mmCIF file of C-alpha atoms in Angstrom:
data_model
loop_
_atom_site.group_PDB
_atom_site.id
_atom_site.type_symbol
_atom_site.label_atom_id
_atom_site.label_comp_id
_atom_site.label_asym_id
_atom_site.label_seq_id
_atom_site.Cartn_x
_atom_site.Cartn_y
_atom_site.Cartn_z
ATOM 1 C CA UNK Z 112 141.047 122.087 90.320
ATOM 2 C CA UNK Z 113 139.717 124.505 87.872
ATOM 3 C CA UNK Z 114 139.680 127.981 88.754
ATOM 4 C CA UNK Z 115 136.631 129.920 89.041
ATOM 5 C CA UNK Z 116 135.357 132.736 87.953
ATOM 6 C CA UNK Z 117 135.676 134.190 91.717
ATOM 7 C CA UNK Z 118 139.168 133.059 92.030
ATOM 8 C CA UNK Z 119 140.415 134.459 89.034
ATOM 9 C CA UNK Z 120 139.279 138.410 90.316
ATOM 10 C CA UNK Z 121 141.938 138.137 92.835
ATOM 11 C CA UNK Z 122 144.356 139.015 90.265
ATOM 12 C CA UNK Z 123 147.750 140.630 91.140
ATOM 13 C CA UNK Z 124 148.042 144.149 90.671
ATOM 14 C CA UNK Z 125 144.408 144.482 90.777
ATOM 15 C CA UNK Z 126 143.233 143.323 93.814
ATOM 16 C CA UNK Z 127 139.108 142.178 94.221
ATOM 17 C CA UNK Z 128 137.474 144.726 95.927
ATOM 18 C CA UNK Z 129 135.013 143.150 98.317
ATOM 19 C CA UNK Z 130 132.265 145.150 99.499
ATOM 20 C CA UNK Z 131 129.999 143.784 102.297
ATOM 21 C CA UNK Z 132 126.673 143.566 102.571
ATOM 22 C CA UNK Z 133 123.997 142.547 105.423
ATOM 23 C CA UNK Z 134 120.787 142.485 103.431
ATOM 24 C CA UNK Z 135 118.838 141.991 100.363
ATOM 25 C CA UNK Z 136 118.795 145.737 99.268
ATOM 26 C CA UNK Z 137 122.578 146.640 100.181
ATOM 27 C CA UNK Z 138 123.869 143.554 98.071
ATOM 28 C CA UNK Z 139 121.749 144.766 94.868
ATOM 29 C CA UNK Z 140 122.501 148.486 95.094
ATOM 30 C CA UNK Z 141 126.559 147.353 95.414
ATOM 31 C CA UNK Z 142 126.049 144.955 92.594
ATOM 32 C CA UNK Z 143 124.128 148.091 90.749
ATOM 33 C CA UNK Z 144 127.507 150.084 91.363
ATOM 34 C CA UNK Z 145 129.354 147.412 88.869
ATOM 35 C CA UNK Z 146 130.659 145.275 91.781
ATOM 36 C CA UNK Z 147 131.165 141.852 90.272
ATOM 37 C CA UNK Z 148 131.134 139.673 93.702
ATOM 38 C CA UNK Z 149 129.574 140.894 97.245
ATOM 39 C CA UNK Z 150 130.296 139.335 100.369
ATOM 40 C CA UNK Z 151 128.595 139.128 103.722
ATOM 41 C CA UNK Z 152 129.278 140.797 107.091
ATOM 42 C CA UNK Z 153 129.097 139.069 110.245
ATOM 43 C CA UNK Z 154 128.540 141.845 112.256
ATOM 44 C CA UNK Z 155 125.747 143.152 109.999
ATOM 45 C CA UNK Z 156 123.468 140.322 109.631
ATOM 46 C CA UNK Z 157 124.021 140.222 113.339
ATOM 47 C CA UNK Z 158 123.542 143.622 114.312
ATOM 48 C CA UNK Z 159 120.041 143.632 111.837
ATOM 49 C CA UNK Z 160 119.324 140.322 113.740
ATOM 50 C CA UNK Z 161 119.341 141.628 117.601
ATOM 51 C CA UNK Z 162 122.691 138.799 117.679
ATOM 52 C CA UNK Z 163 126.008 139.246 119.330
ATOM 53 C CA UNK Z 164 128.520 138.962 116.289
ATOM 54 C CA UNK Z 165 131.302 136.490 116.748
ATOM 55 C CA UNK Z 166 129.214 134.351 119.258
ATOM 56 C CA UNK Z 167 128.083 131.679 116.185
ATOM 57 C CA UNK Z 168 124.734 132.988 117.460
ATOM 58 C CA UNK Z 169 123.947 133.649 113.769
ATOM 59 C CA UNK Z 170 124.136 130.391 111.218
ATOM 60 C CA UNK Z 171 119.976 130.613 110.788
ATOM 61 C CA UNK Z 172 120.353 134.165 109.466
ATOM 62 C CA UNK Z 173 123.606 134.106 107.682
ATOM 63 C CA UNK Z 174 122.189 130.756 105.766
ATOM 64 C CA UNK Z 175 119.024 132.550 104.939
ATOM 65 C CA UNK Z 176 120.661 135.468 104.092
ATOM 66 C CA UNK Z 177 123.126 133.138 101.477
ATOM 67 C CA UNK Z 178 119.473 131.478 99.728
ATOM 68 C CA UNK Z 179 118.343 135.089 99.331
ATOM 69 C CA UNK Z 180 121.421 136.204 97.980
ATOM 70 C CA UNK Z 181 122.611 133.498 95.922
ATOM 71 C CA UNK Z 182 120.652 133.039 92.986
ATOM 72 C CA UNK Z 183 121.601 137.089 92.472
ATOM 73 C CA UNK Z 184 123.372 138.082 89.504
ATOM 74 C CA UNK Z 185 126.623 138.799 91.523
ATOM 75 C CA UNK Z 186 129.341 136.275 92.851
ATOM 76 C CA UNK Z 187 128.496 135.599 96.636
ATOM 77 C CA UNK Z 188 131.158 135.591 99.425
ATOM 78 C CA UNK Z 189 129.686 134.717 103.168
ATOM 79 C CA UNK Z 190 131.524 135.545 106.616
ATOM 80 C CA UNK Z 191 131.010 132.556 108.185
ATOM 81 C CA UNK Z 192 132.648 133.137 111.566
ATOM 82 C CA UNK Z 193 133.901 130.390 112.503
ATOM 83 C CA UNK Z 194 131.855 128.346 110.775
ATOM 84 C CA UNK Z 195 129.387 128.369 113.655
ATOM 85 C CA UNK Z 196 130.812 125.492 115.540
ATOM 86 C CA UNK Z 197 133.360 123.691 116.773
ATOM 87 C CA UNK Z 198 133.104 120.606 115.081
ATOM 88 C CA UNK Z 199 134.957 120.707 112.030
ATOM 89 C CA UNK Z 200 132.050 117.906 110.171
ATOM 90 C CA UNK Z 201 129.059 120.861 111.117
ATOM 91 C CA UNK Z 202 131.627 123.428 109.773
ATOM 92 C CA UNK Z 203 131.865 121.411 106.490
ATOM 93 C CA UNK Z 204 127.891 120.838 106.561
ATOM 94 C CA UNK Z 205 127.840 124.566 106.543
ATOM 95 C CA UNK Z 206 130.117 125.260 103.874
ATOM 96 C CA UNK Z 207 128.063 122.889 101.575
ATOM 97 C CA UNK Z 208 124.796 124.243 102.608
ATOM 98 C CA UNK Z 209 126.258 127.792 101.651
ATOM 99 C CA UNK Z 210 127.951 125.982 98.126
ATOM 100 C CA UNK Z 211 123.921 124.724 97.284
ATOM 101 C CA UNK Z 212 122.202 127.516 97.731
ATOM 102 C CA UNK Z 213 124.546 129.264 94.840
ATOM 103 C CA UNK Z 214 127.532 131.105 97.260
ATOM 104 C CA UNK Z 215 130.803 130.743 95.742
ATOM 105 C CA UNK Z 216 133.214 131.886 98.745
ATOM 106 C CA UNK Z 217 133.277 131.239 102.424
ATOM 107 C CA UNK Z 218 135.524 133.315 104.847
ATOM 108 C CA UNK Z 219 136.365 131.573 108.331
ATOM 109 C CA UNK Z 220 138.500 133.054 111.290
ATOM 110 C CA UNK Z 221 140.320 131.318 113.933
ATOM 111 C CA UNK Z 222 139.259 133.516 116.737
ATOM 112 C CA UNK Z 223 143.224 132.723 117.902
ATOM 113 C CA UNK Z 224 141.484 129.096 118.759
ATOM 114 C CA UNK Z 225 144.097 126.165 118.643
ATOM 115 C CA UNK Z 226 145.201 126.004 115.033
ATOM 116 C CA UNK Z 227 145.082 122.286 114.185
ATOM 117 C CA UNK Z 228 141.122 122.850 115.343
ATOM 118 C CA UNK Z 229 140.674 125.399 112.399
ATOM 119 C CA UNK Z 230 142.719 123.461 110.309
ATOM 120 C CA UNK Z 231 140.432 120.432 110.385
ATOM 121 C CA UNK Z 232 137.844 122.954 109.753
ATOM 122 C CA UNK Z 233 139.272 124.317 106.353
ATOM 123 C CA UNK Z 234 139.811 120.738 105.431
ATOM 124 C CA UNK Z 235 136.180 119.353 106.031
ATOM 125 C CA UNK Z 236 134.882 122.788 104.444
ATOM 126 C CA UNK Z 237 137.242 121.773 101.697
ATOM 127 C CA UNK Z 238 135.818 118.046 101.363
ATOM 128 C CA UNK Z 239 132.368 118.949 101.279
ATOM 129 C CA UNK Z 240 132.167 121.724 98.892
ATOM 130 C CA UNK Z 241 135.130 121.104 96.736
ATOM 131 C CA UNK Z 242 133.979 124.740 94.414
ATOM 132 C CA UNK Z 243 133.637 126.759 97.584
ATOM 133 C CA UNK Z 244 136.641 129.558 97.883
ATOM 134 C CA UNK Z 245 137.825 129.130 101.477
ATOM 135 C CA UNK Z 246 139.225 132.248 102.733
ATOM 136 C CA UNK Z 247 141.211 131.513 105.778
ATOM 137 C CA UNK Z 248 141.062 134.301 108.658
ATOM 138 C CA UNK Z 249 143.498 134.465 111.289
ATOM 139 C CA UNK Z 250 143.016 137.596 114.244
ATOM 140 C CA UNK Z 251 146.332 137.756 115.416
ATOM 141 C CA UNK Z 252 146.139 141.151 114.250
ATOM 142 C CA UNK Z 253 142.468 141.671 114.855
ATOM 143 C CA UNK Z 254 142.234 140.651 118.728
ATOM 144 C CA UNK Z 255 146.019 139.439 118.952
ATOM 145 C CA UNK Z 256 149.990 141.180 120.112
ATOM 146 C CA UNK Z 257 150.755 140.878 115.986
ATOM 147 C CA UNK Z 258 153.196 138.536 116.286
ATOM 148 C CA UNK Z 259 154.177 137.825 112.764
ATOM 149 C CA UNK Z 260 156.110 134.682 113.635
ATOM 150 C CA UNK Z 261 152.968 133.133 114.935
ATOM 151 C CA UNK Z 262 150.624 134.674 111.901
ATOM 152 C CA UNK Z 263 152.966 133.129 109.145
ATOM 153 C CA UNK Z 264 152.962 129.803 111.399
ATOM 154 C CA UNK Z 265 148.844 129.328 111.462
ATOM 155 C CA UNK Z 266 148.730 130.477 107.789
ATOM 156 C CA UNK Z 267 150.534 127.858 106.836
ATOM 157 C CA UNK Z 268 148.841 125.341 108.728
ATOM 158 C CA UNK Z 269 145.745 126.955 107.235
ATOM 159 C CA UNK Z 270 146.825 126.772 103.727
ATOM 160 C CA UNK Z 271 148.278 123.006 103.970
ATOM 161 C CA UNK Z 272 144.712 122.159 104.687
ATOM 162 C CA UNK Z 273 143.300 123.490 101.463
ATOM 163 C CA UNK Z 274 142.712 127.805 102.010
ATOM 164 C CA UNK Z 275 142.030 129.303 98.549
ATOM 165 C CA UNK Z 276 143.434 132.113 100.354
ATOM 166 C CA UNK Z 277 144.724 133.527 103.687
ATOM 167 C CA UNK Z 278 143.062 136.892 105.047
ATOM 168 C CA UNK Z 279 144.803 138.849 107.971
ATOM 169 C CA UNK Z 280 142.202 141.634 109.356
ATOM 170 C CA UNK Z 281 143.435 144.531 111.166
ATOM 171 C CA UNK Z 282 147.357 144.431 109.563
ATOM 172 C CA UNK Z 283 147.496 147.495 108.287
ATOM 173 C CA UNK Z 284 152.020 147.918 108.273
ATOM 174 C CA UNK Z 285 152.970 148.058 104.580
ATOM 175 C CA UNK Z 286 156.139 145.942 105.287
ATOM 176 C CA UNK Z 287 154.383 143.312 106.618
ATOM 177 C CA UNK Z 288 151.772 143.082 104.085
ATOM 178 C CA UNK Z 289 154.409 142.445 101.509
ATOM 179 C CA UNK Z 290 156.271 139.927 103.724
ATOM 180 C CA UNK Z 291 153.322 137.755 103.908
ATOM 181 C CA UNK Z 292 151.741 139.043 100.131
ATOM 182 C CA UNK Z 293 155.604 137.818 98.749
ATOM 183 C CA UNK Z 294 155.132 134.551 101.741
ATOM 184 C CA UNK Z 295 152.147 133.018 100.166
ATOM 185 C CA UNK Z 296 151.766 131.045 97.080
ATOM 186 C CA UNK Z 297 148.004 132.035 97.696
ATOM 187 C CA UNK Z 298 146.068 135.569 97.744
ATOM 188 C CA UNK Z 299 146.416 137.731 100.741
ATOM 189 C CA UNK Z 300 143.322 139.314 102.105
ATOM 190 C CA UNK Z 301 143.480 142.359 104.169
ATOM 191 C CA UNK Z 302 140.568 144.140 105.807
ATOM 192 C CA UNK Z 303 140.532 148.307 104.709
ATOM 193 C CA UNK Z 304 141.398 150.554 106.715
ATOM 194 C CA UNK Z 305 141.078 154.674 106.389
ATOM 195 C CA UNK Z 306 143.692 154.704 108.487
ATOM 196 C CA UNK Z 307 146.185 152.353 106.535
ATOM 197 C CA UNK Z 308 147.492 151.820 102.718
ATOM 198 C CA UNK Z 309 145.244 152.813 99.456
ATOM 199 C CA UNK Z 310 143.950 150.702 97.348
ATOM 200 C CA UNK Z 311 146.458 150.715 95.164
ATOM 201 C CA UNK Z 312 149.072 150.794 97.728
ATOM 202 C CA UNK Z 313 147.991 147.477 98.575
ATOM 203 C CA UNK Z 314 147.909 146.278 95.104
ATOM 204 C CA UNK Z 315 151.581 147.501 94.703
ATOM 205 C CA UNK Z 316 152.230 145.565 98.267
ATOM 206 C CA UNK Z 317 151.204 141.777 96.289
ATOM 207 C CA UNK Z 318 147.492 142.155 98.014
ATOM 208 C CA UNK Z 319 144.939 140.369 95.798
ATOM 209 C CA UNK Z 320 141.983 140.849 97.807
ATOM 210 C CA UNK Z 321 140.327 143.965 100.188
ATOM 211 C CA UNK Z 322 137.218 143.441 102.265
ATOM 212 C CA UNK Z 323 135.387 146.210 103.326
ATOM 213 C CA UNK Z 324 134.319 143.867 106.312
ATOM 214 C CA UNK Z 325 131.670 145.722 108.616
ATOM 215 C CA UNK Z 326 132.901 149.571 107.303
ATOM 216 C CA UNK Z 327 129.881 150.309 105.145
ATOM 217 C CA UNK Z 328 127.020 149.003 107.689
ATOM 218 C CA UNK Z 329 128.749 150.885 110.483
ATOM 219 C CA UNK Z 330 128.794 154.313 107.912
ATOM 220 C CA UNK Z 331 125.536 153.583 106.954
ATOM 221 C CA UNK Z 332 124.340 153.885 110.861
ATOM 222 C CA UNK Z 333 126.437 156.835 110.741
ATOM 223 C CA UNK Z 334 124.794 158.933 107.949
ATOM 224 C CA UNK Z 335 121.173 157.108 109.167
ATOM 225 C CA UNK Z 336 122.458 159.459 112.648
ATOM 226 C CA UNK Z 337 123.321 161.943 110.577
ATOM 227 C CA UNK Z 338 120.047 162.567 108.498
ATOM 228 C CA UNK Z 339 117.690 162.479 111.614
ATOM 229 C CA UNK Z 340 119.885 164.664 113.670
ATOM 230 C CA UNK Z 341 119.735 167.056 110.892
ATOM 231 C CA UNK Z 342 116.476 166.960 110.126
ATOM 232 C CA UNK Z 343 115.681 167.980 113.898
ATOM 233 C CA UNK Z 344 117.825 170.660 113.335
ATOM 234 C CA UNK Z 345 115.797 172.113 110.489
ATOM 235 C CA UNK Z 346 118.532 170.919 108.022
ATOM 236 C CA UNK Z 347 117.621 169.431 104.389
ATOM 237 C CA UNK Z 348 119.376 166.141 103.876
ATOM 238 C CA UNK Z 349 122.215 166.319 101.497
ATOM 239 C CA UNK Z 350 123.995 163.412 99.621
ATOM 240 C CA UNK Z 351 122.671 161.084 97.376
ATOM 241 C CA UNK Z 352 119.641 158.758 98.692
ATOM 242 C CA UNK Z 353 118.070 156.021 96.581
ATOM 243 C CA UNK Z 354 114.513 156.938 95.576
ATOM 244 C CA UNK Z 355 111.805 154.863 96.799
ATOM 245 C CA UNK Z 356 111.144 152.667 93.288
ATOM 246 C CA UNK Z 357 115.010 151.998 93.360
ATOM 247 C CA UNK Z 358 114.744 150.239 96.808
ATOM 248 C CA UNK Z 359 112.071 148.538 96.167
ATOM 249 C CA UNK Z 360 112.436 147.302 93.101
ATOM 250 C CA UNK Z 361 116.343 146.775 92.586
ATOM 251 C CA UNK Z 362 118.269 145.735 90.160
#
């Protein structure tokens, strides 16, 4: 298969930097900031939506979200969960659903389920939207002990049934990142952490790919906090805020 144009950003050395976003305006004001592809998070759009994330309450809003956002002048990545069901033939409905409405990456996670499950999901996501980059997510690190014997062993199922790429949330150990970077013949996604490696730490460790997975949302709660506690306290805001014509007229 040819690659495309989002493939070929998760270049060694200089890993894609993945920001995610949970609406209209955050995607266009990240794109604004020179970002070349955008992807979704899960727990955004669910959060926004009143939705439990990671309870594949949310395919409505994460497929409306994908026809608002993909006909944007940015490459479109979309957390899918787990593809919102259990049936690997919905999953691949999904991923061509996401594929038509102009995303070019999907990102699915294993929720430590049985692996030959999310295998057959990979491949049907695979079959039906042959373009579509399918990031494969395994939590052994996220919700898991860390076992790396048991990562490497549902990554490889994973990428025998067609991954574009594995991602491994929540592994933060520099060894181990270049175990499985070096592993691979694939890009390894890990999920930032201010706690772990740099940037280009990670690039140096064979990572071609860092998600910013539910970070910004959460910080932009945080400074949301911030500003209206402030204010009460008779200070001024400070940092940079978008004027009102930027927002609503982006890009």
């Amino acid at each position: 298969m040819t690659e495309t144009a989002f493939a070929a950003l998760h270049r060694a050395g200089e890993p894609l930097l993945l920001p995610c976003a949970w609406d209209h305006a955050s995607a266009l004001a990240l794109a604004g900031q020179g970002f070349h592809a955008v992807g979704t998070t899960s727990l955004g759009v669910a959060a926004a939506a009143g939705l439990p994330d990671g309870a594949s309450a949310t395919r409505d809003e994460t497929l409306r979200l994908a026809l608002t956002l993909g006909s944007a002048p940015f490459l479109l990545s979309v957390d899918a969960e787990d593809g919102f069901s259990e049936d690997p033939d919905e999953v691949g409905e999904f991923a061509r659903e996401l594929a038509a409405v102009g995303a070019v990456g999907i990102n699915l996670e294993d929720g430590l389920g049985p692996v030959d499950r999310h295998a057959a999901k990979i491949a049907a996501a695979r079959a039906a939207a042959p373009g579509l980059f399918v990031n494969a997510r395994t939590d052994t690190y996220w919700s898991g002990d860390g076992d790396p014997a048991e990562t490497v062993r549902r990554l490889e199922a994973y990428r025998e049934a067609g991954a574009d790429g594995v991602f491994v949330p929540g592994l933060t150990d520099p060894a181990r990142i270049a175990s499985l970077a070096a592993h691979f013949d694939v890009p390894l996604n890990v999920l930032y952490s201010p706690a772990g490696p740099t940037l280009a730490h990670l690039a140096d460790l064979g990572v071609r790919r860092v998600s910013l997975g539910s970070l910004l949302y959460r910080r932009a709660l945080g400074a949301a906090l911030e500003t209206a506690a402030g204010i009460r306290s008779g200070r001024a805001p400070d940092g940079p805020t978008p004027t009102y014509d930027e927002v609503r007229t982006p890009g």
